[in-house]
CSV table of C-alpha atoms in Angstrom, one decimal:
chain,number,residue,atom,x,y,z
A,109,MET,CA,40.0,-31.6,-67.9
A,110,LYS,CA,39.4,-28.5,-68.4
A,111,LYS,CA,37.8,-27.5,-64.9
A,112,ILE,CA,41.5,-28.2,-64.3
A,113,SER,CA,43.1,-27.0,-67.3
A,114,ALA,CA,42.3,-22.8,-67.8
A,115,PRO,CA,44.0,-21.7,-64.2
A,116,ILE,CA,46.7,-23.7,-64.9
A,117,ILE,CA,47.3,-23.2,-67.3
A,118,ALA,CA,46.6,-19.6,-66.6
A,119,LEU,CA,48.6,-19.4,-63.5
A,120,TYR,CA,51.7,-20.7,-65.8
A,121,SER,CA,50.7,-18.2,-69.0
A,122,ILE,CA,52.2,-15.7,-66.4
A,123,PRO,CA,56.0,-16.2,-65.9
A,124,LEU,CA,55.6,-17.8,-69.5
A,125,ILE,CA,55.6,-14.6,-70.7
A,126,ILE,CA,57.2,-12.5,-68.2
A,127,SER,CA,60.5,-15.6,-69.4
A,128,LEU,CA,59.5,-14.0,-73.4
A,129,CYS,CA,59.5,-11.2,-72.8
A,130,TYR,CA,62.6,-10.5,-70.7
A,131,GLY,CA,64.1,-12.9,-72.7
A,132,PHE,CA,63.9,-11.4,-76.1
A,133,GLN,CA,64.2,-8.3,-75.2
A,134,TYR,CA,67.4,-8.0,-76.8
A,135,LEU,CA,66.4,-8.0,-80.1
A,136,PHE,CA,64.7,-4.6,-79.9
A,137,VAL,CA,66.7,-1.2,-80.3
A,138,LYS,CA,66.3,1.3,-77.0
A,139,ALA,CA,63.7,3.1,-79.9
A,140,GLY,CA,61.1,0.2,-79.9
A,141,LEU,CA,61.3,-1.3,-76.9
A,142,ASP,CA,59.3,1.5,-76.0
A,143,SER,CA,56.3,-0.4,-78.3
A,144,TYR,CA,57.1,-3.9,-76.8
A,145,PHE,CA,56.4,-4.1,-73.7
A,146,ARG,CA,53.4,-2.1,-74.8
A,147,VAL,CA,52.5,-5.5,-76.8
A,148,TRP,CA,53.4,-7.6,-73.4
A,149,SER,CA,51.4,-5.4,-71.4
A,150,LEU,CA,48.0,-5.8,-73.2
A,151,LEU,CA,49.1,-9.7,-73.5
A,152,PHE,CA,49.6,-9.9,-69.5
A,153,LEU,CA,46.1,-8.9,-68.9
A,154,LEU,CA,45.0,-11.7,-70.8
A,155,PRO,CA,45.9,-14.1,-68.2
A,156,LEU,CA,45.4,-12.1,-65.0
A,157,ALA,CA,41.6,-11.6,-66.6
A,158,GLY,CA,41.5,-15.8,-66.3
A,159,LEU,CA,43.0,-15.4,-62.6
A,160,THR,CA,40.9,-12.3,-61.7
A,161,TYR,CA,37.2,-14.4,-62.7
A,162,PHE,CA,38.8,-18.2,-61.0
A,163,ALA,CA,39.8,-16.4,-57.9
A,164,TYR,CA,36.4,-14.4,-57.1
A,165,THR,CA,34.3,-17.5,-58.3
A,166,SER,CA,36.3,-20.1,-57.4
A,167,ARG,CA,34.3,-22.1,-53.7
A,168,ASP,CA,35.0,-26.1,-53.4
A,169,THR,CA,38.0,-28.1,-53.9
A,170,VAL,CA,37.9,-29.9,-57.0
A,171,SER,CA,37.3,-33.6,-57.2
A,172,GLU,CA,38.6,-34.1,-61.0
A,173,SER,CA,42.2,-34.8,-61.2
A,174,VAL,CA,45.8,-33.4,-62.8
A,175,PRO,CA,46.8,-35.7,-65.5
A,176,ALA,CA,51.3,-36.0,-64.3
A,177,TRP,CA,52.1,-35.4,-68.4
A,178,LEU,CA,50.7,-31.8,-67.8
A,179,GLY,CA,53.1,-30.8,-64.5
A,180,VAL,CA,55.8,-33.0,-66.1
A,181,ALA,CA,55.5,-31.2,-69.8
A,182,LEU,CA,54.9,-27.8,-68.0
A,183,SER,CA,58.0,-27.9,-65.6
A,184,ASN,CA,60.6,-29.3,-68.9
A,185,LEU,CA,58.7,-26.7,-71.2
A,186,THR,CA,60.2,-23.9,-68.6
A,187,LEU,CA,63.2,-26.2,-67.7
A,188,ALA,CA,64.5,-25.6,-71.7
A,189,MET,CA,63.7,-22.1,-71.9
A,190,THR,CA,65.9,-21.8,-68.7
A,191,ALA,CA,68.4,-23.5,-70.6
A,192,TYR,CA,68.2,-21.8,-73.9
A,193,PHE,CA,68.3,-18.0,-71.9
A,194,PHE,CA,70.9,-18.7,-69.7
A,195,LEU,CA,72.5,-21.8,-69.7
A,196,SER,CA,73.7,-21.9,-73.3
A,197,LYS,CA,75.4,-18.5,-72.3
A,198,VAL,CA,78.5,-20.2,-70.1
A,199,VAL,CA,78.4,-23.7,-71.8
A,200,SER,CA,78.3,-25.2,-75.5
A,201,THR,CA,75.8,-25.7,-77.6
A,202,PRO,CA,75.7,-29.5,-77.6
A,203,VAL,CA,76.6,-29.3,-73.6
A,204,TRP,CA,73.5,-27.5,-72.8
A,205,LEU,CA,71.3,-28.6,-75.0
A,206,GLY,CA,72.4,-32.2,-74.6
A,207,TYR,CA,71.5,-31.7,-70.8
A,208,VAL,CA,68.0,-30.5,-72.0
A,209,ALA,CA,67.6,-33.6,-73.9
A,210,ILE,CA,69.0,-35.9,-71.4
A,211,SER,CA,66.6,-34.4,-68.7
A,212,MET,CA,63.5,-34.6,-70.7
A,213,LEU,CA,64.2,-38.2,-72.0
A,214,LEU,CA,64.5,-39.7,-68.5
A,215,SER,CA,61.9,-37.6,-66.7
A,216,PHE,CA,59.0,-38.3,-69.0
A,217,GLY,CA,60.6,-42.3,-69.0
A,218,LEU,CA,60.4,-41.7,-64.7
A,219,ALA,CA,56.9,-40.2,-65.0
A,220,ARG,CA,55.3,-43.2,-67.1
A,221,TRP,CA,56.7,-46.1,-64.3
A,222,ASN,CA,55.9,-43.2,-61.1
A,223,ALA,CA,54.6,-39.6,-62.2
A,224,ARG,CA,55.9,-38.4,-58.8
A,225,ALA,CA,59.8,-39.0,-60.0
A,226,GLY,CA,60.1,-38.2,-63.8
A,227,ILE,CA,58.6,-34.7,-61.5
A,228,TYR,CA,61.8,-34.9,-58.7
A,229,PHE,CA,64.0,-35.6,-61.5
A,230,ILE,CA,63.2,-32.8,-63.2
A,231,CYS,CA,63.4,-30.4,-60.6
A,232,ALA,CA,67.0,-32.0,-59.2
A,233,SER,CA,67.7,-30.6,-62.9
A,234,GLY,CA,66.7,-28.1,-62.6
A,235,LEU,CA,68.6,-27.3,-59.6
A,236,VAL,CA,71.9,-28.5,-60.6
A,237,LEU,CA,71.5,-26.4,-63.8
A,238,ASN,CA,71.3,-23.5,-61.0
A,239,LEU,CA,74.2,-24.7,-59.1
A,240,ILE,CA,76.0,-24.6,-62.7
A,241,LEU,CA,74.7,-20.7,-62.9
A,242,ILE,CA,75.3,-19.6,-59.5
A,243,SER,CA,79.3,-20.9,-60.3
A,244,LYS,CA,80.0,-19.6,-63.1
A,245,ILE,CA,78.2,-16.3,-63.2
A,246,PRO,CA,79.2,-13.4,-60.6
A,247,HIS,CA,76.4,-11.9,-58.7
A,248,THR,CA,77.9,-8.8,-59.6
A,249,ASP,CA,77.9,-9.1,-63.5
A,250,GLY,CA,75.4,-6.5,-64.5
A,251,ALA,CA,73.4,-6.4,-60.8
A,252,ASN,CA,73.9,-4.5,-57.6
A,253,MET,CA,71.5,-5.9,-55.4
A,254,LEU,CA,73.7,-8.5,-53.6
A,255,GLU,CA,76.4,-6.8,-53.8
A,256,ILE,CA,74.8,-3.7,-51.9
A,257,ILE,CA,73.7,-6.0,-49.4
A,258,GLU,CA,77.3,-7.3,-48.6
A,259,ALA,CA,78.9,-4.0,-48.3
A,260,ALA,CA,75.0,-3.1,-45.5
A,261,ALA,CA,76.3,-6.8,-43.9
A,262,ARG,CA,80.1,-5.7,-43.5
A,263,ASP,CA,78.9,-2.3,-42.2
A,264,PHE,CA,76.5,-4.3,-39.7
A,265,ILE,CA,79.3,-6.6,-38.4
A,266,GLY,CA,81.6,-3.8,-37.9
A,267,GLY,CA,79.2,-2.4,-35.7
A,268,ASN,CA,77.9,0.0,-37.7
A,269,ASN,CA,74.6,1.0,-39.0
A,270,PRO,CA,74.7,0.8,-42.5
A,271,TYR,CA,71.5,2.7,-44.3
A,272,HIS,CA,74.2,5.4,-45.6
A,273,MET,CA,75.3,5.7,-49.7
A,274,PHE,CA,77.3,3.2,-50.9
A,275,ALA,CA,79.8,5.1,-53.0
A,276,GLY,CA,80.4,3.3,-56.6
A,277,ILE,CA,77.4,0.5,-55.8
A,278,SER,CA,73.7,3.1,-56.2
A,279,GLU,CA,73.8,6.7,-56.7
A,280,THR,CA,70.7,6.4,-54.8
A,281,PRO,CA,70.5,5.6,-50.5
A,282,PHE,CA,70.5,2.4,-48.5
A,283,GLY,CA,66.4,1.3,-48.4
A,284,TYR,CA,65.9,-2.5,-48.3
A,285,PRO,CA,64.4,-2.8,-44.9
A,286,PRO,CA,67.0,-4.8,-41.5
A,287,GLY,CA,64.6,-8.1,-41.9
A,288,LEU,CA,65.9,-8.4,-46.4
A,289,TRP,CA,69.6,-8.1,-45.6
A,290,LEU,CA,70.1,-8.9,-41.7
A,291,PRO,CA,70.1,-13.0,-43.3
A,292,TYR,CA,72.7,-13.0,-45.2
A,293,ALA,CA,74.9,-11.4,-42.9
A,294,LEU,CA,76.1,-14.9,-41.3
A,295,LEU,CA,77.4,-15.7,-44.6
A,296,VAL,CA,78.8,-12.0,-45.1
A,297,PHE,CA,81.1,-13.3,-42.0
A,298,MET,CA,81.2,-16.6,-42.9
A,299,ASP,CA,82.5,-15.5,-46.2
A,300,ILE,CA,80.8,-17.9,-48.2
A,301,ASP,CA,79.2,-17.0,-51.5
A,302,THR,CA,75.7,-15.0,-50.0
A,303,ARG,CA,73.5,-17.2,-53.1
A,304,VAL,CA,73.8,-20.5,-50.9
A,305,PHE,CA,70.8,-19.0,-49.3
A,306,ASN,CA,69.2,-18.3,-52.3
A,307,VAL,CA,69.5,-22.1,-53.1
A,308,ILE,CA,68.4,-22.7,-49.2
A,309,ALA,CA,65.7,-20.5,-49.8
A,310,VAL,CA,64.7,-22.0,-52.3
A,311,VAL,CA,64.3,-25.3,-51.4
A,312,LEU,CA,63.2,-24.0,-47.9
A,313,ILE,CA,59.6,-23.0,-49.9
A,314,ALA,CA,59.6,-25.8,-51.8
A,315,LEU,CA,59.1,-27.9,-49.0
A,316,LEU,CA,57.2,-25.9,-47.5
A,317,PHE,CA,54.2,-26.1,-50.0
A,318,GLU,CA,54.8,-29.7,-50.3
A,319,CYS,CA,54.5,-30.5,-46.4
A,320,GLY,CA,52.6,-27.8,-45.1
A,321,LEU,CA,49.7,-27.1,-47.7
A,322,LYS,CA,47.6,-30.4,-46.2
A,323,ILE,CA,48.0,-31.5,-49.3
A,324,ALA,CA,46.1,-35.6,-50.3
A,325,PRO,CA,49.3,-37.4,-50.4
A,326,GLU,CA,48.2,-39.1,-53.4
A,327,LYS,CA,48.2,-35.6,-55.5
A,328,ARG,CA,50.9,-33.8,-54.0
A,329,ALA,CA,53.9,-34.1,-56.9
A,330,VAL,CA,51.1,-34.5,-59.8
A,331,ILE,CA,49.9,-31.2,-58.4
A,332,LEU,CA,53.0,-29.4,-57.7
A,333,GLY,CA,54.7,-30.2,-60.5
A,334,ALA,CA,51.9,-28.3,-62.8
A,335,THR,CA,51.9,-25.5,-60.5
A,336,LEU,CA,55.0,-24.5,-58.6
A,337,TYR,CA,57.9,-26.5,-60.1
A,338,PRO,CA,57.4,-24.9,-63.3
A,339,PHE,CA,57.8,-21.4,-62.0
A,340,LEU,CA,60.6,-22.1,-59.7
A,341,LEU,CA,63.2,-23.8,-62.6
A,342,SER,CA,61.6,-21.1,-64.8
A,343,PRO,CA,64.7,-17.9,-66.0
A,344,PRO,CA,63.3,-15.3,-64.0
A,345,VAL,CA,63.2,-17.0,-60.8
A,346,SER,CA,66.8,-19.0,-62.4
A,347,VAL,CA,68.0,-15.0,-62.6
A,348,MET,CA,67.1,-14.4,-58.4
A,349,LEU,CA,68.7,-17.4,-57.6
A,350,VAL,CA,72.1,-15.6,-59.4
A,351,HIS,CA,71.8,-12.0,-58.3
A,352,GLY,CA,68.4,-11.6,-56.6
A,353,HIS,CA,67.9,-10.1,-52.6
A,354,VAL,CA,64.1,-10.9,-52.2
A,355,TRP,CA,64.9,-14.7,-50.7
A,356,PRO,CA,64.0,-13.8,-47.6
A,357,TYR,CA,60.6,-11.4,-48.3
A,358,TRP,CA,59.5,-15.3,-50.9
A,359,LEU,CA,60.8,-17.3,-47.8
A,360,LEU,CA,58.9,-15.9,-44.9
A,361,LEU,CA,55.3,-15.3,-47.3
A,362,SER,CA,55.2,-18.7,-47.6
A,363,ILE,CA,55.7,-19.9,-43.9
A,364,MET,CA,52.8,-17.0,-42.9
A,365,VAL,CA,50.3,-19.2,-45.3
A,366,VAL,CA,51.7,-22.9,-44.0
A,367,LEU,CA,51.0,-20.8,-40.1
A,368,LEU,CA,47.5,-19.6,-41.8
A,369,VAL,CA,46.7,-23.4,-42.9
A,370,LYS,CA,47.9,-24.1,-39.4
A,371,GLU,CA,45.2,-21.9,-37.9
A,372,ARG,CA,47.7,-20.3,-36.0
A,373,TYR,CA,47.6,-16.9,-36.5
A,374,VAL,CA,50.0,-15.0,-33.7
A,375,ALA,CA,52.4,-16.9,-34.9
A,376,ALA,CA,51.3,-16.0,-38.5
A,377,GLY,CA,51.5,-12.6,-37.4
A,378,ILE,CA,54.5,-12.1,-36.2
A,379,VAL,CA,56.9,-14.0,-38.9
A,380,PHE,CA,54.3,-11.2,-41.3
A,381,GLY,CA,55.0,-8.6,-38.5
A,382,LEU,CA,58.5,-9.6,-40.2
A,383,ALA,CA,57.8,-9.8,-43.9
A,384,LEU,CA,56.8,-6.1,-43.3
A,385,ALA,CA,59.4,-5.6,-42.4
A,386,THR,CA,61.5,-7.5,-45.0
A,387,ARG,CA,59.9,-5.6,-48.2
A,388,GLN,CA,58.3,-2.9,-48.6
A,389,PRO,CA,55.2,-4.3,-51.4
A,390,ALA,CA,54.3,-6.3,-47.5
A,391,LEU,CA,52.0,-4.0,-47.0
A,392,TRP,CA,49.6,-4.8,-50.5
A,393,ILE,CA,49.0,-7.9,-48.2
A,394,VAL,CA,47.8,-5.3,-45.0
A,395,PRO,CA,44.4,-4.5,-46.4
A,396,PRO,CA,43.2,-8.2,-47.7
A,397,LEU,CA,44.5,-10.2,-44.5
A,398,CYS,CA,43.0,-6.9,-42.3
A,399,GLY,CA,39.6,-8.3,-44.6
A,400,TYR,CA,40.1,-12.3,-43.8
A,401,LEU,CA,40.2,-12.3,-40.8
A,402,ALA,CA,38.0,-9.8,-39.5
A,403,ALA,CA,35.6,-11.9,-41.6
A,404,HIS,CA,36.9,-15.5,-39.2
A,405,LEU,CA,37.9,-13.7,-36.0
A,406,GLY,CA,36.1,-10.4,-35.6
A,407,TRP,CA,37.6,-6.7,-35.8
A,408,MET,CA,39.1,-6.7,-32.5
A,409,ALA,CA,41.1,-10.2,-33.2
A,410,THR,CA,41.7,-8.6,-36.2
A,411,LEU,CA,43.7,-5.2,-34.6
A,412,ARG,CA,45.5,-7.7,-31.8
A,413,LEU,CA,46.9,-9.7,-34.4
A,414,ALA,CA,48.2,-6.4,-36.3
A,415,LEU,CA,49.3,-5.7,-32.6
A,416,ILE,CA,51.8,-8.3,-32.7
A,417,ALA,CA,52.5,-7.8,-36.0
A,418,LEU,CA,53.5,-4.1,-35.6
A,419,ALA,CA,55.4,-5.2,-32.6
A,420,ALA,CA,57.3,-7.9,-34.0
A,421,TYR,CA,58.1,-4.7,-37.3
A,422,ALA,CA,59.6,-2.6,-34.7
A,423,ALA,CA,61.6,-5.2,-33.2
A,424,LEU,CA,63.2,-5.7,-36.6
A,425,VAL,CA,62.7,-2.2,-38.0
A,426,LEU,CA,63.7,1.0,-34.6
A,427,PRO,CA,67.3,-0.2,-33.9
A,428,PHE,CA,69.0,1.1,-37.5
A,429,ALA,CA,65.9,4.2,-37.3
A,430,PHE,CA,67.3,5.7,-34.2
A,431,GLY,CA,69.7,8.5,-35.5
A,432,LYS,CA,68.9,9.0,-38.5
A,433,GLY,CA,65.8,11.0,-37.9
A,434,ALA,CA,62.3,11.1,-41.0
A,435,GLU,CA,65.3,11.2,-43.4
A,436,PHE,CA,65.1,7.3,-42.4
A,437,TRP,CA,61.3,6.5,-43.4
A,438,LYS,CA,61.3,8.9,-46.2
A,439,VAL,CA,64.3,6.8,-48.2
A,440,MET,CA,62.3,3.6,-46.8
A,441,TYR,CA,59.5,4.0,-47.9
A,442,LEU,CA,59.2,7.5,-49.9
A,443,GLY,CA,61.4,6.7,-52.2
A,444,ILE,CA,60.2,3.2,-52.8
A,445,ALA,CA,56.8,4.4,-53.6
A,446,ASP,CA,58.6,7.3,-55.8
A,447,MET,CA,60.7,5.2,-57.7
A,448,ASN,CA,60.8,4.6,-61.4
A,449,THR,CA,63.0,2.7,-64.0
A,450,ILE,CA,65.0,3.4,-66.7
A,451,GLN,CA,63.6,0.8,-68.7
A,452,PRO,CA,60.3,0.3,-69.6
A,453,HIS,CA,58.6,-3.4,-67.6
A,454,ILE,CA,55.2,-4.7,-68.3
A,455,SER,CA,52.9,-3.1,-66.4
A,456,ALA,CA,49.7,-0.7,-66.8
A,457,SER,CA,52.6,2.4,-67.1
A,458,ILE,CA,53.6,1.7,-70.2
A,459,TRP,CA,51.2,2.5,-72.0
A,460,LEU,CA,48.7,4.3,-69.4
A,461,SER,CA,51.7,7.4,-68.8
A,462,SER,CA,51.5,7.3,-72.5
A,463,ALA,CA,48.1,8.7,-73.2
A,464,GLY,CA,48.6,11.3,-70.5
A,465,LEU,CA,46.5,8.5,-68.2
A,466,GLY,CA,49.8,8.4,-65.7
A,467,PHE,CA,47.6,9.8,-62.5
A,468,LEU,CA,45.3,6.2,-62.8
A,469,LEU,CA,47.9,4.8,-61.7
A,470,LYS,CA,48.1,5.0,-57.5
A,471,PRO,CA,44.1,4.9,-57.4
A,472,VAL,CA,43.5,2.5,-59.5
A,473,GLN,CA,46.2,-0.1,-56.9
A,474,ALA,CA,44.6,1.7,-53.9
A,475,ALA,CA,40.8,0.4,-55.1
A,476,THR,CA,42.1,-3.0,-56.1
A,477,LEU,CA,43.4,-4.0,-53.2
A,478,LEU,CA,40.6,-2.4,-51.0
A,479,ALA,CA,37.8,-4.0,-53.5
A,480,ALA,CA,39.9,-7.6,-51.9
A,481,MET,CA,39.9,-6.5,-48.7
A,482,PHE,CA,35.5,-5.8,-49.1
A,483,TRP,CA,35.3,-8.6,-51.2
A,484,LEU,CA,37.1,-10.8,-47.7
A,485,TYR,CA,35.0,-9.5,-45.7
A,486,ARG,CA,31.6,-9.6,-47.0
A,487,ARG,CA,31.7,-13.3,-48.5
A,488,LYS,CA,33.9,-15.1,-45.8
A,489,PRO,CA,35.7,-17.5,-47.8
A,490,ASP,CA,37.8,-19.6,-46.7
A,491,LEU,CA,41.8,-20.0,-47.1
A,492,PRO,CA,42.5,-21.1,-50.5
A,493,ALA,CA,40.0,-18.7,-51.4
A,494,PHE,CA,42.0,-15.8,-49.4
A,495,LEU,CA,44.9,-16.7,-51.0
A,496,LEU,CA,43.4,-16.8,-55.0
A,497,VAL,CA,41.8,-12.7,-54.0
A,498,THR,CA,45.4,-11.8,-52.2
A,499,GLY,CA,47.6,-13.1,-54.9
A,500,ILE,CA,45.6,-11.8,-58.0
A,501,ALA,CA,45.0,-8.1,-55.9
A,502,TYR,CA,48.9,-8.2,-55.6
A,503,ILE,CA,49.3,-8.6,-59.0
A,504,TRP,CA,47.5,-5.6,-60.1
A,505,ALA,CA,48.8,-3.9,-57.2
A,506,VAL,CA,52.5,-4.5,-59.0
A,507,TYR,CA,50.9,-3.9,-63.5
A,508,PHE,CA,49.7,-0.5,-61.6
A,509,ASN,CA,52.6,0.5,-59.2
A,510,ASN,CA,55.7,2.8,-61.1
A,511,TYR,CA,58.1,0.3,-59.9
A,512,ALA,CA,57.1,-2.8,-61.5
A,513,VAL,CA,60.2,-4.9,-61.9
A,514,ARG,CA,60.2,-8.8,-63.6
A,515,TYR,CA,60.1,-10.1,-59.5
A,516,VAL,CA,58.1,-7.6,-58.3
A,517,TYR,CA,55.2,-9.9,-59.5
A,518,PHE,CA,56.6,-13.5,-57.8
A,519,PRO,CA,55.3,-12.9,-54.4
A,520,GLY,CA,51.8,-12.9,-55.7
A,521,LEU,CA,52.7,-15.9,-57.8
A,522,PHE,CA,53.3,-17.7,-54.5
A,523,LEU,CA,50.1,-16.3,-53.1
A,524,MET,CA,47.9,-17.6,-56.1
A,525,MET,CA,49.2,-21.4,-56.0
A,526,ALA,CA,49.0,-21.4,-52.4
A,527,GLY,CA,45.3,-21.0,-53.0
A,528,MET,CA,45.1,-23.0,-56.0
A,529,VAL,CA,47.5,-25.8,-55.0
A,530,MET,CA,44.8,-26.0,-51.9
A,531,ARG,CA,41.7,-26.1,-53.6
A,532,LEU,CA,42.8,-29.2,-56.4
A,533,GLY,CA,44.8,-31.2,-53.5
A,534,VAL,CA,42.9,-31.4,-50.1
A,535,HIS,CA,40.7,-33.3,-49.8
A,536,ASP,CA,36.7,-32.3,-49.8
A,537,ALA,CA,35.9,-32.3,-45.8
A,538,SER,CA,32.4,-33.4,-45.7
A,539,LYS,CA,33.4,-36.0,-47.7
A,540,ALA,CA,35.7,-36.9,-45.4
């Protein structure tokens, strides 16, 4: 029990800290907001340190069972937070409290009869909650992410290159890679709410974890109930369902993980190339992925896969780069690398910069990713260890990034969760 619970609780603590930090920031005036985020940024280091230790020392499949009540309890706690922070804004207090109370009672009641039924019931309750939020809250309410994607899609549908300034929506040139906005274009063309894609994506990600990671059937529900589902039910994920635009990237990474599990490396290379053409931080995965593949397949095979990924990337990006010159690449990458936010966030930047040490951010970030690559190459670990190490290195890279908006952390969490559920749920091959 102790062996399992510590890493699961540490993993759960990351979205929990993010939820509480951003959920209660409104209580602090602007003058005190920096100090508020400094405290949370230091607190964030505790689970980060624990997960780093777990990732780099985890070797074998864990034989102990995850208790069913843990997943039900964590998922219910997360659902309650999401209802408190968001559902309470669109329905009356008796309605959202009643919704949470009934969901909790029924999920725990079902879990006493069948753990899987209890966990899947609370997941269904969370999905319904998010559908209510989507139906009640316009995606333009305090966010322009989907708005600018819709504008770009309309330009593309009209036969124009969308890489220009969208005055009235954003004060900076359009810099989202094509893979991020193209999946929404069909919905824009059909005049369907673009958030339908977000809902489809979250369901597909859950199915990929359910069916693609070779988790023992008798362990699947309780393990995912203690790892993936509390995260998908969390307030920051709800924010991205209602306002967000990064679901194509998260979906592609999940598909890549499943293809690596199946050892379909060429297909995984193509999907990773599309991920690179979808979100710039995918570059942080390149060093550890190269280290892992080189250790297992050799450098020549890794180079061939890199060329395949580059070809997939180029096929998606280059048609939009033609005629735009160097400015296209400057906006796409250098503009993102130098991006800062007006509001503070959970990151090392908020306390390093105040100490005059902001210059350390990029070197530490690079050193973290290179250390992960070197470790993976020298140790030649199994796939779960690769996912754990790559995931935690990604999270550290975000922590030492200038632009550390909450959802930028989530790809690292997805990778870590995939590695953890494989550690907890896959039958030991030596005992098969």
